[in-house]
């Protein structure tokens, strides 16, 4: 039996993601598998690559042949170099940066978009000088009356 390590396509049209699987070489691309040993999501930035290293090492050790795509993925994770006994076993896998989490505002508070905030601030500044002379005028009249 020719055992292969290859990609099993999943997902939707134009939104693929793959499982790295060990399968009999005569089976269909998305057919029955022997074991799933990893994931590959190429549409994320950077691409998500997860490989169970000890299982990949086992299957490579017993003679499973990886496809070209899986060989490239194993080189990125460093599993291929580890199997061959070469330098660079740490791989070149990039991890995604931590994303900022959305913090919900407290109950009762209102979120105002920045454009609306600027629009509200501008008329408030124009009205303020008009009110100040009106307040000073009654004070001046009170002084004149004394």
PDB file of C-alpha atoms in Angstrom:
ATOM      1  CA  UNK A   1       0.000   0.000   0.000  1.00  0.00           C
ATOM      2  CA  UNK A   2       1.450   3.400  -1.028  1.00  0.00           C
ATOM      3  CA  UNK A   3       0.850   5.776   1.876  1.00  0.00           C
ATOM      4  CA  UNK A   4       0.870   9.489   1.074  1.00  0.00           C
ATOM      5  CA  UNK A   5       0.778  12.624   3.194  1.00  0.00           C
ATOM      6  CA  UNK A   6      -1.294  15.170   1.297  1.00  0.00           C
ATOM      7  CA  UNK A   7      -3.863  17.948   1.599  1.00  0.00           C
ATOM      8  CA  UNK A   8      -7.603  17.339   1.940  1.00  0.00           C
ATOM      9  CA  UNK A   9      -9.567  20.361   0.707  1.00  0.00           C
ATOM     10  CA  UNK A  10     -12.390  21.727   2.805  1.00  0.00           C
ATOM     11  CA  UNK A  11     -14.243  25.030   3.028  1.00  0.00           C
ATOM     12  CA  UNK A  12     -16.288  26.941   0.497  1.00  0.00           C
ATOM     13  CA  UNK A  13     -15.752  28.186  -3.028  1.00  0.00           C
ATOM     14  CA  UNK A  14     -12.962  30.806  -2.983  1.00  0.00           C
ATOM     15  CA  UNK A  15     -12.492  30.214   0.773  1.00  0.00           C
ATOM     16  CA  UNK A  16     -10.445  27.027   1.026  1.00  0.00           C
ATOM     17  CA  UNK A  17      -8.796  25.500   4.007  1.00  0.00           C
ATOM     18  CA  UNK A  18      -7.000  22.204   4.130  1.00  0.00           C
ATOM     19  CA  UNK A  19      -6.296  19.310   6.465  1.00  0.00           C
ATOM     20  CA  UNK A  20      -2.925  17.589   6.268  1.00  0.00           C
ATOM     21  CA  UNK A  21      -3.814  13.893   6.125  1.00  0.00           C
ATOM     22  CA  UNK A  22      -2.201  10.486   5.812  1.00  0.00           C
ATOM     23  CA  UNK A  23      -4.059   8.494   3.153  1.00  0.00           C
ATOM     24  CA  UNK A  24      -3.722   5.503   0.854  1.00  0.00           C
ATOM     25  CA  UNK A  25      -2.373   6.902  -2.426  1.00  0.00           C
ATOM     26  CA  UNK A  26      -5.193   5.248  -4.426  1.00  0.00           C
ATOM     27  CA  UNK A  27      -7.990   7.083  -2.580  1.00  0.00           C
ATOM     28  CA  UNK A  28      -9.738  10.233  -3.809  1.00  0.00           C
ATOM     29  CA  UNK A  29      -8.473  13.666  -2.781  1.00  0.00           C
ATOM     30  CA  UNK A  30     -11.209  14.134  -0.200  1.00  0.00           C
ATOM     31  CA  UNK A  31     -11.828  10.441   0.445  1.00  0.00           C
ATOM     32  CA  UNK A  32     -11.364   8.303   3.523  1.00  0.00           C
ATOM     33  CA  UNK A  33      -8.146   9.031   5.428  1.00  0.00           C
ATOM     34  CA  UNK A  34      -5.962   7.046   7.799  1.00  0.00           C
ATOM     35  CA  UNK A  35      -5.110   9.978  10.074  1.00  0.00           C
ATOM     36  CA  UNK A  36      -5.299  13.786  10.172  1.00  0.00           C
ATOM     37  CA  UNK A  37      -2.022  15.284  11.314  1.00  0.00           C
ATOM     38  CA  UNK A  38      -2.486  19.007  10.750  1.00  0.00           C
ATOM     39  CA  UNK A  39      -4.274  22.066   9.370  1.00  0.00           C
ATOM     40  CA  UNK A  40      -3.429  24.643   6.708  1.00  0.00           C
ATOM     41  CA  UNK A  41      -5.463  27.833   6.186  1.00  0.00           C
ATOM     42  CA  UNK A  42      -3.874  29.788   3.307  1.00  0.00           C
ATOM     43  CA  UNK A  43      -6.353  32.692   3.286  1.00  0.00           C
ATOM     44  CA  UNK A  44      -5.376  34.006   6.722  1.00  0.00           C
ATOM     45  CA  UNK A  45      -2.561  36.508   7.069  1.00  0.00           C
ATOM     46  CA  UNK A  46      -0.083  35.011   7.888  1.00  0.00           C
ATOM     47  CA  UNK A  47      -1.243  31.556   6.814  1.00  0.00           C
ATOM     48  CA  UNK A  48      -2.244  29.268   9.673  1.00  0.00           C
ATOM     49  CA  UNK A  49      -0.149  26.105   9.733  1.00  0.00           C
ATOM     50  CA  UNK A  50      -0.533  23.534  12.499  1.00  0.00           C
ATOM     51  CA  UNK A  51       1.222  20.173  12.293  1.00  0.00           C
ATOM     52  CA  UNK A  52       1.389  17.497  14.979  1.00  0.00           C
ATOM     53  CA  UNK A  53       5.148  17.066  14.760  1.00  0.00           C
ATOM     54  CA  UNK A  54       5.508  13.650  16.398  1.00  0.00           C
ATOM     55  CA  UNK A  55       2.844  12.096  14.125  1.00  0.00           C
ATOM     56  CA  UNK A  56       4.452  13.664  11.025  1.00  0.00           C
ATOM     57  CA  UNK A  57       7.822  12.262  12.106  1.00  0.00           C
ATOM     58  CA  UNK A  58       6.278   8.828  12.649  1.00  0.00           C
ATOM     59  CA  UNK A  59       4.628   8.685   9.207  1.00  0.00           C
ATOM     60  CA  UNK A  60       7.740   9.978   7.446  1.00  0.00           C
ATOM     61  CA  UNK A  61       9.753   7.378   9.359  1.00  0.00           C
ATOM     62  CA  UNK A  62       7.587   4.461   8.203  1.00  0.00           C
ATOM     63  CA  UNK A  63       7.839   5.541   4.568  1.00  0.00           C
ATOM     64  CA  UNK A  64       4.842   7.798   3.841  1.00  0.00           C
ATOM     65  CA  UNK A  65       5.592  10.053   0.869  1.00  0.00           C
ATOM     66  CA  UNK A  66       4.540  13.715   1.228  1.00  0.00           C
ATOM     67  CA  UNK A  67       3.113  15.624  -1.725  1.00  0.00           C
ATOM     68  CA  UNK A  68       4.998  18.686  -2.997  1.00  0.00           C
ATOM     69  CA  UNK A  69       2.656  21.053  -1.141  1.00  0.00           C
ATOM     70  CA  UNK A  70       2.983  19.128   2.125  1.00  0.00           C
ATOM     71  CA  UNK A  71       6.765  18.994   1.743  1.00  0.00           C
ATOM     72  CA  UNK A  72       6.803  22.791   1.495  1.00  0.00           C
ATOM     73  CA  UNK A  73       4.607  23.063   4.605  1.00  0.00           C
ATOM     74  CA  UNK A  74       6.827  20.632   6.531  1.00  0.00           C
ATOM     75  CA  UNK A  75       9.889  22.704   5.568  1.00  0.00           C
ATOM     76  CA  UNK A  76       8.215  25.836   6.937  1.00  0.00           C
ATOM     77  CA  UNK A  77       7.402  24.141  10.259  1.00  0.00           C
ATOM     78  CA  UNK A  78      10.865  22.535  10.472  1.00  0.00           C
ATOM     79  CA  UNK A  79       9.576  18.942  10.518  1.00  0.00           C
ATOM     80  CA  UNK A  80      11.223  18.086   7.199  1.00  0.00           C
ATOM     81  CA  UNK A  81      14.647  19.278   8.399  1.00  0.00           C
ATOM     82  CA  UNK A  82      14.181  17.310  11.629  1.00  0.00           C
ATOM     83  CA  UNK A  83      13.330  14.172   9.627  1.00  0.00           C
ATOM     84  CA  UNK A  84      16.330  14.585   7.297  1.00  0.00           C
ATOM     85  CA  UNK A  85      18.677  15.532  10.169  1.00  0.00           C
ATOM     86  CA  UNK A  86      19.556  18.893   8.597  1.00  0.00           C
ATOM     87  CA  UNK A  87      20.165  22.263  10.229  1.00  0.00           C
ATOM     88  CA  UNK A  88      17.285  24.723  10.587  1.00  0.00           C
ATOM     89  CA  UNK A  89      14.915  22.387  12.417  1.00  0.00           C
ATOM     90  CA  UNK A  90      13.225  25.394  14.036  1.00  0.00           C
ATOM     91  CA  UNK A  91      11.556  26.309  10.719  1.00  0.00           C
ATOM     92  CA  UNK A  92      10.391  29.688   9.455  1.00  0.00           C
ATOM     93  CA  UNK A  93       6.783  29.606  10.648  1.00  0.00           C
ATOM     94  CA  UNK A  94       5.323  33.068  11.335  1.00  0.00           C
ATOM     95  CA  UNK A  95       2.749  33.415  14.079  1.00  0.00           C
ATOM     96  CA  UNK A  96      -0.127  35.880  13.825  1.00  0.00           C
ATOM     97  CA  UNK A  97       0.108  39.079  15.863  1.00  0.00           C
ATOM     98  CA  UNK A  98      -2.159  39.454  18.864  1.00  0.00           C
ATOM     99  CA  UNK A  99      -5.385  41.160  17.890  1.00  0.00           C
ATOM    100  CA  UNK A 100      -6.921  43.902  20.001  1.00  0.00           C
ATOM    101  CA  UNK A 101     -10.043  42.731  21.736  1.00  0.00           C
ATOM    102  CA  UNK A 102     -13.216  44.790  21.573  1.00  0.00           C
ATOM    103  CA  UNK A 103     -14.286  46.032  24.986  1.00  0.00           C
ATOM    104  CA  UNK A 104     -18.006  46.682  25.220  1.00  0.00           C
ATOM    105  CA  UNK A 105     -18.984  50.005  26.784  1.00  0.00           C
ATOM    106  CA  UNK A 106     -20.884  50.108  30.058  1.00  0.00           C
ATOM    107  CA  UNK A 107     -24.655  49.931  30.002  1.00  0.00           C
ATOM    108  CA  UNK A 108     -26.329  53.230  29.344  1.00  0.00           C
ATOM    109  CA  UNK A 109     -23.364  54.793  27.579  1.00  0.00           C
ATOM    110  CA  UNK A 110     -23.681  55.856  23.978  1.00  0.00           C
ATOM    111  CA  UNK A 111     -21.045  55.364  21.312  1.00  0.00           C
ATOM    112  CA  UNK A 112     -20.852  58.415  19.061  1.00  0.00           C
ATOM    113  CA  UNK A 113     -18.864  58.173  15.817  1.00  0.00           C
ATOM    114  CA  UNK A 114     -15.993  60.656  15.488  1.00  0.00           C
ATOM    115  CA  UNK A 115     -17.641  62.516  12.606  1.00  0.00           C
ATOM    116  CA  UNK A 116     -20.720  63.206  14.724  1.00  0.00           C
ATOM    117  CA  UNK A 117     -18.573  64.290  17.683  1.00  0.00           C
ATOM    118  CA  UNK A 118     -16.845  66.925  15.541  1.00  0.00           C
ATOM    119  CA  UNK A 119     -20.180  68.130  14.175  1.00  0.00           C
ATOM    120  CA  UNK A 120     -21.558  68.510  17.709  1.00  0.00           C
ATOM    121  CA  UNK A 121     -18.461  70.335  19.001  1.00  0.00           C
ATOM    122  CA  UNK A 122     -18.378  72.992  16.270  1.00  0.00           C
ATOM    123  CA  UNK A 123     -21.842  74.548  16.937  1.00  0.00           C
ATOM    124  CA  UNK A 124     -21.300  74.387  20.702  1.00  0.00           C
ATOM    125  CA  UNK A 125     -18.208  76.588  20.387  1.00  0.00           C
ATOM    126  CA  UNK A 126     -20.028  79.138  18.232  1.00  0.00           C
ATOM    127  CA  UNK A 127     -22.948  79.405  20.668  1.00  0.00           C
ATOM    128  CA  UNK A 128     -20.735  79.882  23.725  1.00  0.00           C
ATOM    129  CA  UNK A 129     -19.448  83.395  22.780  1.00  0.00           C
ATOM    130  CA  UNK A 130     -22.991  84.533  22.002  1.00  0.00           C
ATOM    131  CA  UNK A 131     -24.170  83.579  25.510  1.00  0.00           C
ATOM    132  CA  UNK A 132     -21.305  85.275  27.387  1.00  0.00           C
ATOM    133  CA  UNK A 133     -22.147  88.864  26.372  1.00  0.00           C
ATOM    134  CA  UNK A 134     -25.762  88.228  27.302  1.00  0.00           C
ATOM    135  CA  UNK A 135     -24.673  87.251  30.812  1.00  0.00           C
ATOM    136  CA  UNK A 136     -22.397  90.290  31.164  1.00  0.00           C
ATOM    137  CA  UNK A 137     -25.056  92.719  29.992  1.00  0.00           C
ATOM    138  CA  UNK A 138     -27.377  92.206  32.992  1.00  0.00           C
ATOM    139  CA  UNK A 139     -24.395  92.601  35.330  1.00  0.00           C
ATOM    140  CA  UNK A 140     -23.497  95.939  33.704  1.00  0.00           C
ATOM    141  CA  UNK A 141     -27.103  97.149  33.991  1.00  0.00           C
ATOM    142  CA  UNK A 142     -27.117  96.276  37.695  1.00  0.00           C
ATOM    143  CA  UNK A 143     -23.956  98.391  38.220  1.00  0.00           C
ATOM    144  CA  UNK A 144     -25.457 101.348  36.349  1.00  0.00           C
ATOM    145  CA  UNK A 145     -28.623 101.140  38.423  1.00  0.00           C
ATOM    146  CA  UNK A 146     -26.626 101.559  41.661  1.00  0.00           C
TER     147      UNK A 146
END
